[in-house]
Short mmCIF file of C-alpha atoms in Angstrom, two decimals:
data_model
loop_
_atom_site.label_atom_id
_atom_site.label_comp_id
_atom_site.label_asym_id
_atom_site.label_seq_id
_atom_site.Cartn_x
_atom_site.Cartn_y
_atom_site.Cartn_z
CA MET A 1 71.06 102.45 84.26
CA THR A 2 72.84 100.12 81.82
CA GLU A 3 71.89 96.48 82.34
CA PRO A 4 74.58 94.31 84.01
CA LEU A 5 76.03 91.29 82.23
CA VAL A 6 77.86 88.07 82.98
CA ILE A 7 80.27 86.15 80.75
CA GLY A 8 80.11 82.43 80.12
CA ILE A 9 83.41 81.12 78.77
CA ASP A 10 83.24 77.89 76.76
CA SER A 11 86.80 76.58 76.39
CA SER A 12 86.30 73.67 74.00
CA THR A 13 88.80 71.49 72.15
CA THR A 14 89.16 73.69 69.07
CA ALA A 15 88.12 77.20 70.17
CA THR A 16 87.20 79.40 73.09
CA LYS A 17 83.94 81.33 73.09
CA ALA A 18 83.20 84.13 75.52
CA ILE A 19 79.55 85.20 75.50
CA ALA A 20 78.02 88.05 77.47
CA TRP A 21 74.56 87.13 78.78
CA ASP A 22 71.88 89.31 80.31
CA ARG A 23 69.51 88.41 83.15
CA SER A 24 66.99 86.81 80.78
CA GLY A 25 69.57 84.57 79.09
CA GLN A 26 69.85 86.60 75.90
CA VAL A 27 73.17 86.84 74.07
CA VAL A 28 74.49 90.41 74.07
CA VAL A 29 77.89 89.95 72.41
CA GLU A 30 80.19 87.04 71.59
CA GLY A 31 83.94 86.66 71.21
CA ARG A 32 85.69 83.66 69.68
CA ALA A 33 89.30 82.56 69.26
CA LYS A 34 90.74 79.40 67.76
CA LEU A 35 92.68 76.88 69.81
CA PRO A 36 95.48 74.91 68.09
CA MET A 37 95.97 71.20 68.67
CA ALA A 38 99.03 69.02 68.06
CA ASN A 39 99.11 65.38 66.96
CA PRO A 40 102.79 64.49 67.63
CA ALA A 41 102.31 60.72 67.26
CA PRO A 42 99.51 58.39 66.13
CA GLY A 43 96.74 58.56 68.72
CA TRP A 44 98.42 61.39 70.67
CA PHE A 45 96.59 64.73 71.00
CA GLU A 46 98.11 67.63 72.92
CA GLN A 47 97.75 71.37 73.48
CA ASP A 48 100.00 73.97 75.01
CA PRO A 49 98.19 75.22 78.15
CA GLU A 50 99.43 78.70 77.30
CA ASP A 51 97.17 78.47 74.27
CA TRP A 52 94.19 77.81 76.59
CA TRP A 53 94.90 81.14 78.24
CA ALA A 54 95.77 83.03 75.03
CA SER A 55 92.58 81.85 73.34
CA ALA A 56 90.42 82.69 76.38
CA ALA A 57 92.00 86.11 76.78
CA GLU A 58 91.44 86.94 73.10
CA ALA A 59 87.79 85.84 73.22
CA ILE A 60 87.18 87.92 76.36
CA ARG A 61 88.91 90.95 74.79
CA GLN A 62 86.45 90.82 71.91
CA VAL A 63 83.62 91.07 74.44
CA THR A 64 85.18 93.86 76.50
CA ALA A 65 85.87 95.79 73.28
CA ALA A 66 82.16 95.69 72.43
CA VAL A 67 80.59 96.42 75.85
CA ASP A 68 81.64 98.52 78.80
CA PRO A 69 83.59 96.14 81.08
CA ALA A 70 81.98 97.87 84.07
CA ARG A 71 78.76 96.10 83.07
CA ILE A 72 80.38 92.67 83.50
CA GLU A 73 79.75 91.59 87.08
CA ALA A 74 81.09 88.03 86.96
CA LEU A 75 82.31 85.30 84.65
CA SER A 76 82.41 81.52 84.80
CA ILE A 77 83.92 78.71 82.77
CA ALA A 78 82.69 75.65 80.89
CA ASN A 79 85.66 73.57 79.85
CA GLN A 80 86.64 70.64 77.66
CA ARG A 81 86.63 67.74 80.09
CA GLU A 82 89.28 65.16 81.04
CA THR A 83 92.05 67.24 79.43
CA PHE A 84 94.85 67.97 81.90
CA ALA A 85 98.22 69.64 82.40
CA VAL A 86 101.02 69.30 84.94
CA LEU A 87 102.37 72.56 86.39
CA ASP A 88 105.35 73.75 88.38
CA GLN A 89 104.94 75.81 91.55
CA GLU A 90 104.59 79.04 89.54
CA GLY A 91 101.79 77.61 87.43
CA ASN A 92 103.80 76.98 84.26
CA ALA A 93 103.25 73.80 82.29
CA LEU A 94 106.04 71.21 82.46
CA ARG A 95 104.89 69.53 79.24
CA PRO A 96 102.04 69.87 76.73
CA GLY A 97 98.56 69.18 78.06
CA VAL A 98 97.05 65.79 77.25
CA LEU A 99 93.60 65.95 75.63
CA TRP A 100 90.51 63.91 76.36
CA LEU A 101 90.68 62.22 72.95
CA ASP A 102 94.29 61.06 73.44
CA GLU A 103 94.64 57.27 73.02
CA ARG A 104 98.17 56.56 74.26
CA CYS A 105 97.07 55.14 77.62
CA GLY A 106 95.19 52.01 76.53
CA GLU A 107 97.65 49.75 78.37
CA ASP A 108 97.25 51.87 81.50
CA VAL A 109 93.52 51.15 81.58
CA HIS A 110 94.34 47.47 81.91
CA LEU A 111 97.07 48.12 84.50
CA LEU A 112 94.78 50.17 86.73
CA VAL A 113 91.96 47.67 86.39
CA GLN A 114 94.39 45.00 87.59
CA ARG A 115 95.43 47.20 90.51
CA HIS A 116 92.04 48.48 91.68
CA GLY A 117 89.35 46.49 89.88
CA VAL A 118 86.60 47.78 87.61
CA GLU A 119 83.97 47.98 90.34
CA ALA A 120 86.18 49.97 92.73
CA ILE A 121 87.12 52.51 90.06
CA ARG A 122 83.48 52.86 89.02
CA ARG A 123 82.30 53.18 92.64
CA ILE A 124 84.83 55.93 93.44
CA THR A 125 84.74 57.95 90.23
CA GLY A 126 81.33 57.14 88.74
CA LYS A 127 83.08 56.13 85.53
CA THR A 128 83.89 52.76 83.97
CA PRO A 129 87.61 52.42 83.08
CA ASP A 130 88.22 53.97 79.67
CA PRO A 131 91.14 55.92 78.11
CA THR A 132 89.27 59.24 78.30
CA PRO A 133 89.68 60.33 81.98
CA ALA A 134 93.01 61.86 83.04
CA LEU A 135 93.65 59.06 85.57
CA TYR A 136 94.98 56.80 82.81
CA GLY A 137 97.03 59.54 81.15
CA LEU A 138 98.63 60.24 84.53
CA SER A 139 99.46 56.55 84.81
CA TRP A 140 101.12 56.76 81.40
CA LEU A 141 103.19 59.75 82.59
CA ALA A 142 104.20 57.86 85.74
CA ARG A 143 105.54 55.05 83.54
CA HIS A 144 107.05 57.02 80.66
CA GLU A 145 107.88 60.49 82.04
CA PRO A 146 108.32 59.93 85.79
CA GLU A 147 110.72 62.85 86.14
CA ILE A 148 108.02 65.22 84.86
CA LEU A 149 105.43 63.91 87.27
CA ALA A 150 107.91 64.07 90.16
CA ARG A 151 108.51 67.77 89.43
CA ALA A 152 104.80 68.58 89.15
CA ALA A 153 103.49 70.83 91.90
CA HIS A 154 99.97 70.53 90.51
CA VAL A 155 97.85 68.51 88.11
CA VAL A 156 95.08 70.67 86.72
CA GLU A 157 92.21 70.64 84.21
CA VAL A 158 91.34 73.53 81.89
CA HIS A 159 88.90 75.23 84.30
CA GLY A 160 91.49 75.29 87.08
CA PHE A 161 94.24 76.55 84.75
CA LEU A 162 92.11 79.44 83.49
CA THR A 163 90.91 80.28 87.01
CA HIS A 164 94.54 80.47 88.18
CA ARG A 165 95.46 82.77 85.29
CA LEU A 166 92.47 85.00 85.95
CA THR A 167 92.66 85.17 89.74
CA GLY A 168 95.92 83.66 91.00
CA GLU A 169 93.83 81.19 93.04
CA ARG A 170 94.42 77.45 92.81
CA ALA A 171 90.75 76.51 92.63
CA THR A 172 88.28 74.83 90.31
CA SER A 173 84.77 73.37 90.30
CA TRP A 174 83.46 70.01 91.53
CA ALA A 175 82.03 69.56 88.06
CA SER A 176 85.40 70.07 86.36
CA ALA A 177 87.44 68.02 88.82
CA ASP A 178 85.27 64.93 88.64
CA PRO A 179 85.75 64.16 84.89
CA LEU A 180 89.49 63.73 85.60
CA GLY A 181 88.67 60.30 87.02
CA VAL A 182 90.59 60.86 90.28
CA TYR A 183 87.71 62.42 92.20
CA ASP A 184 85.73 60.54 94.84
CA MET A 185 82.19 61.43 93.84
CA ALA A 186 80.49 60.39 97.08
CA ALA A 187 83.05 62.08 99.35
CA ARG A 188 83.51 65.09 97.04
CA SER A 189 87.29 64.96 97.43
CA TYR A 190 90.25 63.66 95.45
CA SER A 191 90.84 59.95 95.96
CA ALA A 192 94.10 59.03 97.70
CA GLU A 193 93.36 55.41 96.81
CA LEU A 194 93.68 56.22 93.11
CA THR A 195 96.30 58.99 93.15
CA SER A 196 98.81 57.78 95.74
CA PRO A 197 100.03 54.76 93.69
CA LEU A 198 100.96 57.28 90.98
CA GLY A 199 103.03 59.32 93.43
CA LEU A 200 100.38 62.04 93.54
CA GLY A 201 98.70 63.03 96.77
CA PRO A 202 95.30 64.73 96.70
CA ASP A 203 97.08 67.99 97.62
CA ARG A 204 98.61 68.07 94.13
CA PHE A 205 95.20 68.94 92.65
CA PHE A 206 93.42 72.31 92.79
CA ASP A 207 90.78 72.85 95.48
CA ALA A 208 87.38 71.83 94.06
CA ARG A 209 84.36 73.92 95.09
CA ARG A 210 80.62 74.03 94.49
CA PRO A 211 79.48 75.43 91.11
CA GLY A 212 78.21 78.98 91.54
CA GLU A 213 80.72 79.77 94.31
CA VAL A 214 83.05 82.75 93.83
CA LEU A 215 86.60 81.43 93.42
CA GLY A 216 88.41 84.75 93.27
CA GLN A 217 88.69 88.10 91.55
CA VAL A 218 90.40 89.13 88.32
CA THR A 219 93.94 90.32 89.02
CA ALA A 220 95.55 93.44 87.59
CA VAL A 221 97.66 91.29 85.25
CA ALA A 222 94.62 89.38 83.98
CA ALA A 223 92.67 92.63 83.62
CA ARG A 224 95.32 93.99 81.26
CA ALA A 225 95.26 90.78 79.22
CA THR A 226 91.47 90.58 78.90
CA GLY A 227 90.05 94.09 79.21
CA LEU A 228 88.05 93.04 82.28
CA LEU A 229 88.03 95.27 85.33
CA GLU A 230 90.33 94.25 88.15
CA GLY A 231 88.19 92.68 90.89
CA THR A 232 85.61 91.12 88.55
CA ARG A 233 84.33 87.93 90.17
CA VAL A 234 85.33 84.55 88.77
CA VAL A 235 82.78 81.86 89.65
CA ALA A 236 83.01 78.06 89.63
CA GLY A 237 81.40 76.57 86.53
CA GLY A 238 81.95 73.02 85.28
CA GLY A 239 82.63 70.64 82.45
CA ASP A 240 81.13 71.64 79.12
CA GLY A 241 78.81 68.62 79.04
CA GLN A 242 77.28 69.32 82.45
CA CYS A 243 77.12 73.06 81.70
CA GLY A 244 75.22 72.24 78.52
CA GLY A 245 72.72 70.32 80.64
CA LEU A 246 72.29 73.30 82.96
CA GLY A 247 71.83 75.56 79.93
CA CYS A 248 68.98 73.23 78.87
CA GLY A 249 67.33 73.46 82.29
CA VAL A 250 68.13 69.86 83.27
CA ILE A 251 68.16 70.27 87.07
CA GLU A 252 65.51 67.78 88.17
CA THR A 253 64.11 64.41 87.12
CA GLY A 254 61.93 64.18 84.04
CA ARG A 255 63.91 66.22 81.53
CA ALA A 256 66.95 65.01 79.60
CA TYR A 257 69.21 66.71 77.08
CA CYS A 258 70.87 65.38 73.95
CA ASN A 259 73.79 67.27 72.45
CA LEU A 260 74.10 66.22 68.81
CA GLY A 261 77.51 67.80 68.38
CA THR A 262 80.73 66.33 67.00
CA ALA A 263 80.13 63.66 69.64
CA THR A 264 76.69 62.75 71.01
CA VAL A 265 76.29 63.41 74.73
CA SER A 266 73.00 62.91 76.55
CA GLY A 267 72.26 63.40 80.23
CA VAL A 268 69.54 62.79 82.81
CA TRP A 269 69.55 64.44 86.26
CA ALA A 270 69.56 62.14 89.28
CA GLY A 271 69.07 63.13 92.89
CA ARG A 272 71.20 60.31 94.26
CA TYR A 273 74.59 58.89 93.36
CA MET A 274 74.26 55.79 91.17
CA VAL A 275 76.90 53.98 89.15
CA ASP A 276 76.51 51.58 86.26
CA ALA A 277 78.32 50.58 83.07
CA GLY A 278 75.34 51.99 81.18
CA TRP A 279 76.30 55.60 81.89
CA ARG A 280 78.95 57.93 83.35
CA THR A 281 78.05 59.68 86.59
CA MET A 282 79.00 63.36 86.71
CA ASN A 283 78.41 66.13 89.23
CA SER A 284 75.55 68.40 88.22
CA VAL A 285 76.58 72.00 87.65
CA SER A 286 73.47 72.98 89.59
CA GLY A 287 75.47 72.01 92.69
CA GLU A 288 72.76 69.51 93.61
CA GLY A 289 72.56 65.92 92.43
CA PHE A 290 74.27 64.24 89.53
CA ILE A 291 74.07 63.79 85.77
CA ASN A 292 73.83 60.23 84.45
CA GLU A 293 75.50 60.73 81.10
CA LEU A 294 75.58 58.79 77.85
CA CYS A 295 78.59 59.41 75.66
CA LEU A 296 79.08 58.38 72.03
CA ARG A 297 82.22 59.62 70.29
CA THR A 298 80.37 60.16 67.01
CA GLY A 299 77.59 62.61 66.19
CA THR A 300 77.97 65.19 63.46
CA PHE A 301 81.45 63.70 63.07
CA LEU A 302 79.64 60.82 61.38
CA THR A 303 77.44 62.97 59.13
CA ASP A 304 80.62 64.74 57.95
CA TRP A 305 82.35 61.40 57.43
CA PHE A 306 79.50 60.09 55.31
CA VAL A 307 79.32 63.27 53.22
CA ASN A 308 83.05 63.67 52.62
CA ASN A 309 84.44 60.12 52.71
CA LEU A 310 81.66 57.76 51.68
CA PHE A 311 79.70 59.94 49.26
CA GLY A 312 82.69 61.89 47.91
CA LEU A 313 81.07 65.28 48.42
CA ASP A 314 82.68 68.44 49.80
CA GLY A 315 80.54 69.44 52.77
CA ALA A 316 82.55 72.62 53.40
CA ALA A 317 82.23 73.90 49.84
CA ASP A 318 78.70 72.59 49.34
CA PRO A 319 76.78 72.86 52.66
CA GLU A 320 73.51 72.18 50.82
CA ALA A 321 74.73 68.60 50.32
CA TYR A 322 73.50 67.87 53.84
CA GLN A 323 70.01 69.12 52.98
CA ARG A 324 69.90 67.02 49.81
CA LEU A 325 70.93 63.90 51.71
CA GLU A 326 68.42 64.57 54.45
CA ALA A 327 65.65 64.87 51.87
CA GLU A 328 66.69 61.52 50.39
CA ALA A 329 66.77 59.96 53.87
CA ALA A 330 63.34 61.37 54.73
CA SER A 331 61.83 59.40 51.83
CA VAL A 332 63.15 56.14 53.29
CA PRO A 333 60.95 54.19 55.76
CA VAL A 334 61.79 53.38 59.38
CA GLY A 335 64.64 50.90 59.49
CA SER A 336 66.16 52.04 56.19
CA CYS A 337 64.72 49.04 54.32
CA GLY A 338 66.50 46.51 56.52
CA LEU A 339 69.80 48.40 56.91
CA LEU A 340 71.10 48.67 60.49
CA LEU A 341 74.20 50.63 61.55
CA THR A 342 76.33 50.64 64.70
CA PRO A 343 77.82 54.14 65.16
CA TRP A 344 81.12 53.13 66.80
CA TRP A 345 83.54 54.58 64.25
CA LEU A 346 85.72 55.76 67.18
CA GLY A 347 85.00 52.94 69.62
CA SER A 348 82.21 52.49 72.15
CA MET A 349 81.97 54.29 75.47
CA THR A 350 78.58 53.81 77.15
CA PRO A 351 77.36 51.12 77.51
CA TYR A 352 79.98 48.65 76.23
CA TRP A 353 83.29 50.44 76.99
CA ASP A 354 85.10 48.80 74.11
CA ASN A 355 87.71 50.97 72.43
CA GLU A 356 88.11 48.31 69.72
CA ALA A 357 84.44 48.39 68.69
CA ARG A 358 83.92 49.78 65.20
CA GLY A 359 81.11 50.77 62.89
CA VAL A 360 79.11 48.11 61.08
CA MET A 361 76.40 48.30 58.44
CA ILE A 362 74.41 45.08 58.31
CA GLY A 363 71.67 44.15 55.85
CA LEU A 364 73.20 45.74 52.76
CA SER A 365 71.49 44.90 49.50
CA ALA A 366 71.22 46.22 45.96
CA GLU A 367 68.17 48.30 46.88
CA HIS A 368 70.15 50.54 49.23
CA GLY A 369 71.43 53.95 48.18
CA ARG A 370 72.68 57.16 49.75
CA GLY A 371 69.40 57.99 51.46
CA HIS A 372 69.31 54.57 53.15
CA PHE A 373 72.90 54.93 54.38
CA TYR A 374 72.30 58.44 55.68
CA ARG A 375 69.10 57.51 57.47
CA ALA A 376 70.67 54.36 58.96
CA MET A 377 73.46 56.55 60.37
CA MET A 378 70.93 58.86 62.07
CA GLU A 379 68.95 55.85 63.30
CA GLY A 380 72.03 54.12 64.73
CA ILE A 381 72.90 57.14 66.86
CA ALA A 382 69.28 57.61 67.94
CA LEU A 383 68.90 53.93 68.86
CA GLU A 384 71.97 54.11 71.09
CA GLN A 385 70.38 57.07 72.91
CA ALA A 386 67.12 55.13 73.26
CA LEU A 387 69.00 52.16 74.71
CA GLY A 388 70.91 54.29 77.23
CA ILE A 389 68.00 56.45 78.35
CA GLY A 390 65.92 53.31 78.86
CA LYS A 391 68.58 51.93 81.21
CA ILE A 392 68.71 55.20 83.18
CA GLU A 393 64.91 55.36 83.46
CA ALA A 394 64.81 51.80 84.79
CA ALA A 395 67.46 52.59 87.41
CA LEU A 396 65.83 55.85 88.50
CA GLY A 397 62.31 54.46 88.51
CA VAL A 398 61.21 57.76 87.01
CA PRO A 399 60.44 58.25 83.30
CA VAL A 400 62.04 60.88 81.13
CA THR A 401 59.17 62.98 79.82
CA GLU A 402 61.01 65.19 77.32
CA ILE A 403 64.41 65.64 75.72
CA VAL A 404 65.99 68.99 74.86
CA ALA A 405 68.12 68.73 71.71
CA ILE A 406 71.10 71.02 71.25
CA GLY A 407 74.19 71.05 69.03
CA GLY A 408 74.59 71.26 65.28
CA GLY A 409 72.72 68.03 64.61
CA SER A 410 69.62 69.40 66.34
CA ARG A 411 69.13 71.71 63.35
CA SER A 412 68.05 68.62 61.41
CA ASP A 413 64.26 68.18 61.54
CA LEU A 414 64.59 64.57 60.41
CA TRP A 415 67.19 63.64 63.02
CA CYS A 416 65.12 65.19 65.82
CA GLN A 417 62.05 63.28 64.59
CA ILE A 418 64.01 60.01 64.47
CA LEU A 419 65.24 60.71 68.01
CA ALA A 420 61.69 61.36 69.24
CA ASP A 421 60.31 58.27 67.49
CA SER A 422 63.14 56.02 68.71
CA ILE A 423 62.88 57.05 72.37
CA GLY A 424 59.13 57.63 72.34
CA ARG A 425 59.44 61.04 73.99
CA PRO A 426 58.95 64.61 72.72
CA VAL A 427 62.12 66.33 71.53
CA LEU A 428 62.31 70.04 72.27
CA ARG A 429 64.69 72.02 70.08
CA SER A 430 66.26 74.78 72.11
CA SER A 431 66.73 78.21 70.61
CA THR A 432 69.95 78.50 72.64
CA VAL A 433 72.76 77.24 70.44
CA GLU A 434 75.52 77.86 72.97
CA ALA A 435 74.09 75.87 75.88
CA SER A 436 77.48 75.23 77.53
CA SER A 437 78.30 78.92 77.63
CA LEU A 438 74.81 79.66 78.93
CA GLY A 439 75.31 77.09 81.70
CA ALA A 440 78.53 78.87 82.68
CA GLY A 441 76.67 82.19 82.47
CA ILE A 442 74.02 80.86 84.87
CA CYS A 443 76.79 79.96 87.35
CA ALA A 444 78.24 83.45 86.97
CA ALA A 445 74.81 85.02 87.53
CA VAL A 446 74.40 83.09 90.79
CA GLY A 447 77.89 84.09 91.88
CA ALA A 448 77.08 87.71 91.05
CA GLY A 449 74.06 87.56 93.36
CA TRP A 450 71.45 88.06 90.65
CA PHE A 451 69.41 85.12 91.91
CA ASP A 452 68.92 83.27 95.18
CA GLY A 453 70.05 79.98 93.65
CA MET A 454 70.45 77.86 90.55
CA LYS A 455 66.76 77.02 90.16
CA GLU A 456 65.81 80.69 90.05
CA ALA A 457 68.62 81.43 87.62
CA VAL A 458 67.63 78.55 85.33
CA ALA A 459 63.99 79.67 85.40
CA SER A 460 64.98 83.16 84.27
CA MET A 461 67.76 82.38 81.79
CA THR A 462 66.59 79.20 80.01
CA GLY A 463 63.42 77.77 78.58
CA ARG A 464 63.23 79.22 75.08
CA ILE A 465 62.10 76.31 72.90
CA GLU A 466 61.69 76.99 69.20
CA ARG A 467 60.02 73.72 68.28
CA ARG A 468 58.44 70.71 69.99
CA ILE A 469 58.65 67.46 67.99
CA GLU A 470 56.21 64.78 69.10
CA PRO A 471 56.89 61.06 68.60
CA ASP A 472 54.69 59.11 66.22
CA ALA A 473 53.18 56.04 67.94
CA LEU A 474 53.36 53.75 64.90
CA ARG A 475 56.95 54.69 64.10
CA HIS A 476 57.87 54.27 67.78
CA ASP A 477 56.54 50.71 67.70
CA ARG A 478 58.69 49.98 64.66
CA TYR A 479 61.75 51.47 66.33
CA ARG A 480 61.15 49.35 69.43
CA GLU A 481 61.40 46.28 67.18
CA LEU A 482 64.57 47.67 65.60
CA LEU A 483 66.07 48.48 69.01
CA ALA A 484 65.72 44.83 70.03
CA LEU A 485 67.80 43.88 66.98
CA PHE A 486 70.28 46.70 67.60
CA GLU A 487 70.85 45.53 71.18
CA ARG A 488 71.76 42.04 69.95
CA LEU A 489 74.56 43.26 67.68
CA TYR A 490 77.37 44.06 70.12
CA PRO A 491 77.37 40.71 71.97
CA GLN A 492 77.61 38.98 68.60
CA LEU A 493 80.44 41.23 67.39
CA ARG A 494 82.54 41.61 70.57
CA SER A 495 84.99 38.76 69.92
CA ILE A 496 85.28 39.69 66.25
CA TYR A 497 86.24 43.26 67.20
CA ALA A 498 89.04 41.99 69.45
CA ASP A 499 90.35 39.58 66.81
CA LEU A 500 90.15 42.22 64.08
CA ALA A 501 92.08 44.71 66.21
CA ALA A 502 94.79 42.10 66.81
CA PHE A 503 94.89 41.35 63.07
CA LYS A 504 95.29 45.05 62.31
CA GLN A 505 98.04 45.46 64.88
CA LYS A 506 99.93 42.47 63.50
CA GLY A 507 99.79 43.95 60.01
CA SER A 508 100.94 47.42 61.09
CA SER A 509 104.02 45.96 62.80
CA ARG A 510 105.39 44.59 59.51
#
């Protein structure tokens, strides 16, 4: 008998990947389709929700063209988080979807803080006020496009939109609803306290259900668009960050993950709901507990920036440039000969929540060259992870014993070693590149009835580690000294950041 499969869909910001996984977590076939993005005004980032569906359908068709669709028993979704659309009663978008990286709603953060208070918003949503969650974009719509919001039958994130197109059901996952910033994490329901002042009742959002629960079956229309069989189960998944954690096996205390992707996202599982400015609290895609998450908007974005903008190299045409720079950085001692970098090129999320924070290199001297700059960049990102994980450990009262590294940056031996030395914990490099899709695949496998629960599914489908990188005790001691200096930088720079942003704004208005 031919082995059954599940599909994990990873609908990210720039592309959709559909990967067929077997019971042991091995990739069988992959489909991929690009996803266009519009930038209609400075700081505005939008997508047509129809492109979410077109891209997903194309990626799934590539899978169903390569394997018998009768083998596919279920599928689930990992989605770009915080991105949202407003729909009419038929499920058609009333305007372009607003992306997670959209910056138009900075004023709305302040307005909602005045209305509700920072502590109330954090207590309800698990998230410190910041432009990223949809709550603030919805506030912007209420002020600037009230007629659109008044006509909206539903506000929906990417997971819910794709589920509706696949099944006709208006349903999503807990772990996709909560990043919107309108979800009461403790009550596991949408917050009337936050939505009602915007003219949106909780009934205007899709029903949120436990990850791993079957949400519906593929309709005849969706079957024709994707090549799936009508009746294929569609299972609740979650946000791509939490799905990546599940794909790394982070379902209990002790293990953390660090995704060194375009952004740097790290997470630690917690059995109880805790909120703090030091992290964002997300629902775990395991359906049990929470993920205390660190989020830095720069990761490999910054390596690319250094290569292309600072060093004047062409990373796309000359990919070996990264290897040459890493070799130069590896010859530089801990601390980059007194050069310290803050990695906030795109503002700070955890732990400072300052959208005006920017990157700084301090300690520059004539002895510094490319290798020093490149190493300081890696060290700055690693030190921020060390700072955040230390705060989470202190709150949990349980140490993190190991960190699973995923994402493009995890291919760097030097960066993984710096991460291990900075945090003082082993870094395990996963052989699974597509951890978010695997996390969605695990949800699909549970929904298909392959396993009794998430723990059994994770035990079967994850765990392949290609390398274990141990911290060096002497280097860790040096990084502890450097971390103490790193932690002092933001308080010293905070007022300067605000004044510099005002100076910049004054100049741009002339």
